[in-house]
mmCIF file of C-alpha atoms in Angstrom:
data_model
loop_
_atom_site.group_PDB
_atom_site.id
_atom_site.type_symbol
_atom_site.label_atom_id
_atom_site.label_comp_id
_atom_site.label_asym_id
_atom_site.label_seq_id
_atom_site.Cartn_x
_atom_site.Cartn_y
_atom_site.Cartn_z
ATOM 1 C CA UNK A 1 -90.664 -72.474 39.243
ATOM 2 C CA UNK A 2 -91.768 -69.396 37.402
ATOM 3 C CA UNK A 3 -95.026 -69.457 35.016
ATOM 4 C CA UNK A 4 -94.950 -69.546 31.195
ATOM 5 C CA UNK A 5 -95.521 -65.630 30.212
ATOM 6 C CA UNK A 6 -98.614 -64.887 27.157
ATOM 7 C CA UNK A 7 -98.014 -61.730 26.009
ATOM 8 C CA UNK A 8 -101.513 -60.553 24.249
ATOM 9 C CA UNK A 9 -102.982 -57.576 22.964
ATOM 10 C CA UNK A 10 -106.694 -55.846 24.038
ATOM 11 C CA UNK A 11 -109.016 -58.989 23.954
ATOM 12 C CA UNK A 12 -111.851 -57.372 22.542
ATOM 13 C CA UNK A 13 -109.217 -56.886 19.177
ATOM 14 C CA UNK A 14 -106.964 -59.435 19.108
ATOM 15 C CA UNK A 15 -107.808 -62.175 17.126
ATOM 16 C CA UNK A 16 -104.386 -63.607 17.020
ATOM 17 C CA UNK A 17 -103.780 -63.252 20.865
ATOM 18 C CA UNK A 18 -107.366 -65.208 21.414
ATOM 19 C CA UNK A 19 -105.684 -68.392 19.606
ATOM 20 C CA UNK A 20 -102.966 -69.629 21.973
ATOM 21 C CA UNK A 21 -104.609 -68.172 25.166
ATOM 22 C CA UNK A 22 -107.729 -70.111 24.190
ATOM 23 C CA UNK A 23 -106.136 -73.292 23.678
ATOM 24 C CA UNK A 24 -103.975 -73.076 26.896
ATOM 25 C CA UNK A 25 -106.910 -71.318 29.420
ATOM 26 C CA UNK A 26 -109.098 -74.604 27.911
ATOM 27 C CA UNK A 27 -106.484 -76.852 28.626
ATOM 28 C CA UNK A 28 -105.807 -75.893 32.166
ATOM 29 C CA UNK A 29 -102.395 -75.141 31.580
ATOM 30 C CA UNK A 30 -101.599 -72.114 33.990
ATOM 31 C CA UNK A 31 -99.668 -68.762 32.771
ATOM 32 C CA UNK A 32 -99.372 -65.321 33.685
ATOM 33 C CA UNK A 33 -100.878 -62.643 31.070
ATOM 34 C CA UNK A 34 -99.061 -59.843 30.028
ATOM 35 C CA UNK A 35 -102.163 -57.111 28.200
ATOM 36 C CA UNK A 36 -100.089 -54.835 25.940
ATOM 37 C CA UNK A 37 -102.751 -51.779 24.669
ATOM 38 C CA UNK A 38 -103.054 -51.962 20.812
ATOM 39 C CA UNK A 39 -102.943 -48.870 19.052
ATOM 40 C CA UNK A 40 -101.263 -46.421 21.473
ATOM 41 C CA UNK A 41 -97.428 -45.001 21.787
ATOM 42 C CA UNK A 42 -96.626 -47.699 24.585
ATOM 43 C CA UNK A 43 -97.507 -50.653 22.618
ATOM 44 C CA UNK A 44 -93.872 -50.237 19.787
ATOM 45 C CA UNK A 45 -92.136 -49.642 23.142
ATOM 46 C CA UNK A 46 -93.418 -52.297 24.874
ATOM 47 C CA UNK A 47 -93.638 -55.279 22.531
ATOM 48 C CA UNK A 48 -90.254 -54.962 21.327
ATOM 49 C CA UNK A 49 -89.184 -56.254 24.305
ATOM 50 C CA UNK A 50 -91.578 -59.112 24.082
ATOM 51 C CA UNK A 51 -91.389 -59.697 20.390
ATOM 52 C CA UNK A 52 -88.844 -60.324 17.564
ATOM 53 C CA UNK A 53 -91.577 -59.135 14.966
ATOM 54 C CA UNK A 54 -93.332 -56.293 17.457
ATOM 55 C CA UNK A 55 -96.485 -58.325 17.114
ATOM 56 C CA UNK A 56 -98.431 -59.987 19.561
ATOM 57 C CA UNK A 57 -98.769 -62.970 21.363
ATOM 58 C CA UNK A 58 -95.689 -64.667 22.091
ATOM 59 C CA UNK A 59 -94.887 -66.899 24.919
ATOM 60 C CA UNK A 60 -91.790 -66.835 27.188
ATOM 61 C CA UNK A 61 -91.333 -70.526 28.961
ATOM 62 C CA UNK A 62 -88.235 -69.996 30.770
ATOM 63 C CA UNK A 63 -85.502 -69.803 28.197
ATOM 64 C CA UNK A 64 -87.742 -70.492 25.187
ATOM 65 C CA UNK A 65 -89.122 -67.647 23.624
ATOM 66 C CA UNK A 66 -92.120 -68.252 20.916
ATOM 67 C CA UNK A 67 -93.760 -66.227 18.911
ATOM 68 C CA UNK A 68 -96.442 -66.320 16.415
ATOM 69 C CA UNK A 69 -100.245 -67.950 17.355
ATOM 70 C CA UNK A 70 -99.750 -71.094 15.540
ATOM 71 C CA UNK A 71 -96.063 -71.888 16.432
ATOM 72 C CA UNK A 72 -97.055 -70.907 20.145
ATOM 73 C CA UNK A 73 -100.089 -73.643 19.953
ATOM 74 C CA UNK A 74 -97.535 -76.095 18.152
ATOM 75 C CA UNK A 75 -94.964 -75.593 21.874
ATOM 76 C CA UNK A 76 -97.947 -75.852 24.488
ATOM 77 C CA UNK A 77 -99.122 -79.275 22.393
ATOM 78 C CA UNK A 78 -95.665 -80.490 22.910
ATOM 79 C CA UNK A 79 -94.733 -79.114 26.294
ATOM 80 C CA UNK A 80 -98.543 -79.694 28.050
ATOM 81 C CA UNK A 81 -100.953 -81.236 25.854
ATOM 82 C CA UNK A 82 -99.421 -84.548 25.222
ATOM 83 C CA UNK A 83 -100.249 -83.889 21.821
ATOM 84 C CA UNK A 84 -104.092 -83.282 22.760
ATOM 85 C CA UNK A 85 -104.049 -80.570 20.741
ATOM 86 C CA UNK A 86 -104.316 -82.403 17.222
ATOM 87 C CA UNK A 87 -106.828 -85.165 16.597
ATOM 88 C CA UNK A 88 -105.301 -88.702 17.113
ATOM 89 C CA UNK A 89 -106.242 -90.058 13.570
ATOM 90 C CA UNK A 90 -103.546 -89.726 10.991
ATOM 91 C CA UNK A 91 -106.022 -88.381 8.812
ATOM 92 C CA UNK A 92 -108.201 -86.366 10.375
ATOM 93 C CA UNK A 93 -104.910 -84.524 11.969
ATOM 94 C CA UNK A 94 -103.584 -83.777 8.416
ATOM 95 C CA UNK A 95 -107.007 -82.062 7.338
ATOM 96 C CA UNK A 96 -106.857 -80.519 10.832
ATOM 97 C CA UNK A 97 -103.637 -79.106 10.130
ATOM 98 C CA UNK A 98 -104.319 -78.104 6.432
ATOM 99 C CA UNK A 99 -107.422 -76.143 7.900
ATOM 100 C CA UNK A 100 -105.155 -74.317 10.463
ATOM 101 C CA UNK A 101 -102.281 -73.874 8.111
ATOM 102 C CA UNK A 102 -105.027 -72.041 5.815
ATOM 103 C CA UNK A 103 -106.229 -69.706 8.499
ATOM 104 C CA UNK A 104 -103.061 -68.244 9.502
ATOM 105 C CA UNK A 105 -102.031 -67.475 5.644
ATOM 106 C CA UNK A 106 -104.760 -66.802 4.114
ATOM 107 C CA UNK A 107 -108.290 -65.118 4.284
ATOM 108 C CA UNK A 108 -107.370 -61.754 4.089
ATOM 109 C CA UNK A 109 -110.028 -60.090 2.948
ATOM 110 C CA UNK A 110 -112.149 -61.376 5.976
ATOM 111 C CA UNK A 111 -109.493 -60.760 8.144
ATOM 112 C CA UNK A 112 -109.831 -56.968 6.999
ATOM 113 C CA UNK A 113 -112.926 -55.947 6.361
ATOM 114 C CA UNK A 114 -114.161 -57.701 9.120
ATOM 115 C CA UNK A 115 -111.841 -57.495 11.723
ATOM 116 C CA UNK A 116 -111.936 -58.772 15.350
ATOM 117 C CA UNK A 117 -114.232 -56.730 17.667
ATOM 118 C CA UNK A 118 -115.899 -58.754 19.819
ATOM 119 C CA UNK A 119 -118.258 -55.843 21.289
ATOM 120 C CA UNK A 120 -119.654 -55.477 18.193
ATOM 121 C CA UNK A 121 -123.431 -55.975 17.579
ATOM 122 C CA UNK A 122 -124.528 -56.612 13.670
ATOM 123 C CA UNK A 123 -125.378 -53.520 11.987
ATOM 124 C CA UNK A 124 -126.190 -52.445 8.322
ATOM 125 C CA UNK A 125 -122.219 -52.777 7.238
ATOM 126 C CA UNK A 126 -121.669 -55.017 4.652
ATOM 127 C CA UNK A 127 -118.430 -56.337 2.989
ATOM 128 C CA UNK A 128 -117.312 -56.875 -0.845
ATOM 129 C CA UNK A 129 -117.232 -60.359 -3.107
ATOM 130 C CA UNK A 130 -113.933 -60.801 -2.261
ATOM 131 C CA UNK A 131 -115.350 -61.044 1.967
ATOM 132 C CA UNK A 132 -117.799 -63.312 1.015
ATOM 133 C CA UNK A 133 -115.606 -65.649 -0.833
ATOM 134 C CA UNK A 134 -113.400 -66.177 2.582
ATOM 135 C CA UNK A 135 -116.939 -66.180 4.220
ATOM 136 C CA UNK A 136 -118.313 -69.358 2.056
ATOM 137 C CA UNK A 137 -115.212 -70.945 2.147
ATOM 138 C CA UNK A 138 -114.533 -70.948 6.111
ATOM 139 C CA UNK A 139 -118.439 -72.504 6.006
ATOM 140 C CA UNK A 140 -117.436 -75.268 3.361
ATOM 141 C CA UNK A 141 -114.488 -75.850 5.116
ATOM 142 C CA UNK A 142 -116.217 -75.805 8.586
ATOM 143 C CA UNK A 143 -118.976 -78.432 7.010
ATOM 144 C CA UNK A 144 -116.310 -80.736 4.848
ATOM 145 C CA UNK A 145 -114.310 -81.162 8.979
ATOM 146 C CA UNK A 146 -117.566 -81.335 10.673
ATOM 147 C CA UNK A 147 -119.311 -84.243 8.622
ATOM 148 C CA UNK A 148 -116.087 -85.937 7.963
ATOM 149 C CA UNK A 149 -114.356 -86.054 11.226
ATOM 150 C CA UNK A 150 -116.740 -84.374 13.861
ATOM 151 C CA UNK A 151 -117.911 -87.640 14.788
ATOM 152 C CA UNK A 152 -120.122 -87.292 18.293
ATOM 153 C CA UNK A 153 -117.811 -84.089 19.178
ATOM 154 C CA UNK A 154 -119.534 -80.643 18.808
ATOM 155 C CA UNK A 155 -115.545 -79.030 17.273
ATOM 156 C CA UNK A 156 -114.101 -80.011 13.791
ATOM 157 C CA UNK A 157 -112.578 -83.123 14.404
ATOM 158 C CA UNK A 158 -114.526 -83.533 17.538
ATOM 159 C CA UNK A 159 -112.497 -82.747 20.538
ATOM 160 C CA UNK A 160 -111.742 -79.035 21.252
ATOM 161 C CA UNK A 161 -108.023 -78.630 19.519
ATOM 162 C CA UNK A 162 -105.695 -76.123 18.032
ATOM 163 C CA UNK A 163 -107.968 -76.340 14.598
ATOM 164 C CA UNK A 164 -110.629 -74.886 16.462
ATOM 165 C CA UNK A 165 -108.696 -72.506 18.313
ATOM 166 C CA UNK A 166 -107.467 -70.799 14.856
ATOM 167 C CA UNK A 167 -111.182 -70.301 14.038
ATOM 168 C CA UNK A 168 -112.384 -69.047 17.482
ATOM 169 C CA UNK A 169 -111.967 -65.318 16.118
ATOM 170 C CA UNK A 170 -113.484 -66.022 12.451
ATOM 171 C CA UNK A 171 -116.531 -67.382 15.042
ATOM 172 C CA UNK A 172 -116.774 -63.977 16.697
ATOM 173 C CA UNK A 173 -116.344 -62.062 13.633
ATOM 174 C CA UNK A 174 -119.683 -63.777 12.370
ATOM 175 C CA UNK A 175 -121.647 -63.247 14.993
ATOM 176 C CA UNK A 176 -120.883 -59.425 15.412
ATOM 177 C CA UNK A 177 -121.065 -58.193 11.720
ATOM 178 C CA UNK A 178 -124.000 -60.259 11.463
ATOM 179 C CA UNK A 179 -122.747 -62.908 8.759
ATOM 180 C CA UNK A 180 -125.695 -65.452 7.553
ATOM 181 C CA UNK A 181 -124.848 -68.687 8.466
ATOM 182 C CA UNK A 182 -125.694 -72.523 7.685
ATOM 183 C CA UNK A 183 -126.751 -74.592 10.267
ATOM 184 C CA UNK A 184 -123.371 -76.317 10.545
ATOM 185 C CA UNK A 185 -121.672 -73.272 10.840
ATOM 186 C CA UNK A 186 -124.527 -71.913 13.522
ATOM 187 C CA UNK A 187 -123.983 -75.150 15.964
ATOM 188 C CA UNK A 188 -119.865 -75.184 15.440
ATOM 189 C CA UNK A 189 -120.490 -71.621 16.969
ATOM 190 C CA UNK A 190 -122.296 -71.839 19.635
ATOM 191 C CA UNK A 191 -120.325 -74.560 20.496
ATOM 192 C CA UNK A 192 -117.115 -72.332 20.632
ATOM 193 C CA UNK A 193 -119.116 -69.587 22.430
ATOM 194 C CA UNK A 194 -120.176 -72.017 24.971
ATOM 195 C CA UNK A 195 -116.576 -72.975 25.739
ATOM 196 C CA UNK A 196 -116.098 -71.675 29.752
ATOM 197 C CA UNK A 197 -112.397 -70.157 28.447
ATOM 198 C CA UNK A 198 -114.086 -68.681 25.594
ATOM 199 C CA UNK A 199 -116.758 -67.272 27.546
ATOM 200 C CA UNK A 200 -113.942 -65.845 30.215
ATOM 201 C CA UNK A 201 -111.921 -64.256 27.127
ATOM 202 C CA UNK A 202 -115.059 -62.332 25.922
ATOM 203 C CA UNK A 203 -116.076 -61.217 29.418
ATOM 204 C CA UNK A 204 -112.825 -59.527 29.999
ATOM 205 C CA UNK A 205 -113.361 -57.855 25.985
ATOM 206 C CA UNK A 206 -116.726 -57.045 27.050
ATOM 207 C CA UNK A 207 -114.704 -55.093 30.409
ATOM 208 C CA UNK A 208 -112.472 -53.473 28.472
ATOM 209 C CA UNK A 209 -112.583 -49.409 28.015
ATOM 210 C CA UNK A 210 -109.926 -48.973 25.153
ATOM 211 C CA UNK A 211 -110.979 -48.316 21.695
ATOM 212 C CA UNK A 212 -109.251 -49.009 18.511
ATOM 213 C CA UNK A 213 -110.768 -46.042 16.340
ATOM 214 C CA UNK A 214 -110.101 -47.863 12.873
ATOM 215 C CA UNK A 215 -112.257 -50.960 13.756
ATOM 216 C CA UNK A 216 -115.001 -49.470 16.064
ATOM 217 C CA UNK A 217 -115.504 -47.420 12.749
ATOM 218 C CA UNK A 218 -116.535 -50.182 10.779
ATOM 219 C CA UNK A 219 -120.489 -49.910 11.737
ATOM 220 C CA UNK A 220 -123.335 -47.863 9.991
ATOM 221 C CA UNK A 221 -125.137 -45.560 12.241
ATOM 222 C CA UNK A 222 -128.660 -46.775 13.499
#
């Protein structure tokens, strides 16, 4: 029997990619890795035929075809994580899911002024109010799930879960543009950066030799 199919972008740039393929690669659930290159003529040509919406990831699991980070994360919960992926409480899953639900709609300034480049080193670049209003409230939000339903777990709601996999990127994004932290916001981090698949994902960024011009321009010259 054939292996689900991830179809990703670069992983040093795709933030919405590193979702799903973080929650399954932690997860042990096995599937082969299609890379489409972000930012070049081959990607329109190539994703269509992976992708209702020409975006990246989506999954193929034999006849089922996802697409979308979240709604992927939703299928693998279902179809391999005995519904591991959410927190067991009936409460802490609905803040779980309210956090995760708020991620994928919203913070767009963050999203776009600092976007995902997981090479990147802090610099002297700096981002408007609007930035640092997503910034403070990913940190409150990060803070309100941590003392509330951490518990002895070092994620949001304790366990590793799809929650945490939404924020993996936001987590990079900190570190490389050099974002001050608190101190919950530090350990949730280095928690995530610990993570063997996380670590694995950021290798294979760290490998890569592509360049998207836009984003690598986003840093002030030393």
């Amino acid at each position: 029997m054939s292996l689900p199919v991830l179809v990703i972008g670069n992983k040093n740039y795709s933030s919405w990619s590193l979702r799903p393929w973080l929650l399954l690669r932690h997860f042990g659930v096995a599937f082969d890795e299609v890379r489409l290159l972000l930012d070049t003529p081959g990607f329109a040509d190539g994703v269509r035929h992976h992708s209702p919406t020409g975006k990246v990831p989506a999954l193929h699991d034999g006849g089922v075809h996802v697409w979308d980070s979240l709604a992927i994360c939703e299928y693998a919960n279902e179809r391999w994580l005995d519904g591991r992926g959410w927190p067991q409480d009936r409460e802490s899953r609905a803040l779980a899911r309210a956090a995760a639900a708020e991620m994928h709609s919203g913070f767009v300034a963050l999203r776009t002024q600092l976007p995902m480049n997981s090479r990147r080193t802090p610099d002297a670049y700096r981002w408007d109010a609007a930035a640092q209003r997503d910034i403070d409230r990913v940190q409150d939000l990060w803070r309100q799930l941590r003392e509330a339903h951490g518990g002895d777990g070092d994620f949001l709601c304790g366990g590793f879960g799809i929650v945490d996999a939404m924020y993996a990127p936001v987590a990079i994004r900190f570190e490389g543009y050099g974002v001050e932290v608190d101190a919950t916001a530090g350990a949730y981090m280095q928690a995530l950066f610990a993570l063997p698949a996380m670590r694995e994902w950021r290798a294979a960024a760290a490998a890569e030799t592509e360049s998207v011009a836009a984003t690598d321009a986003l840093r002030v010259p030393l």
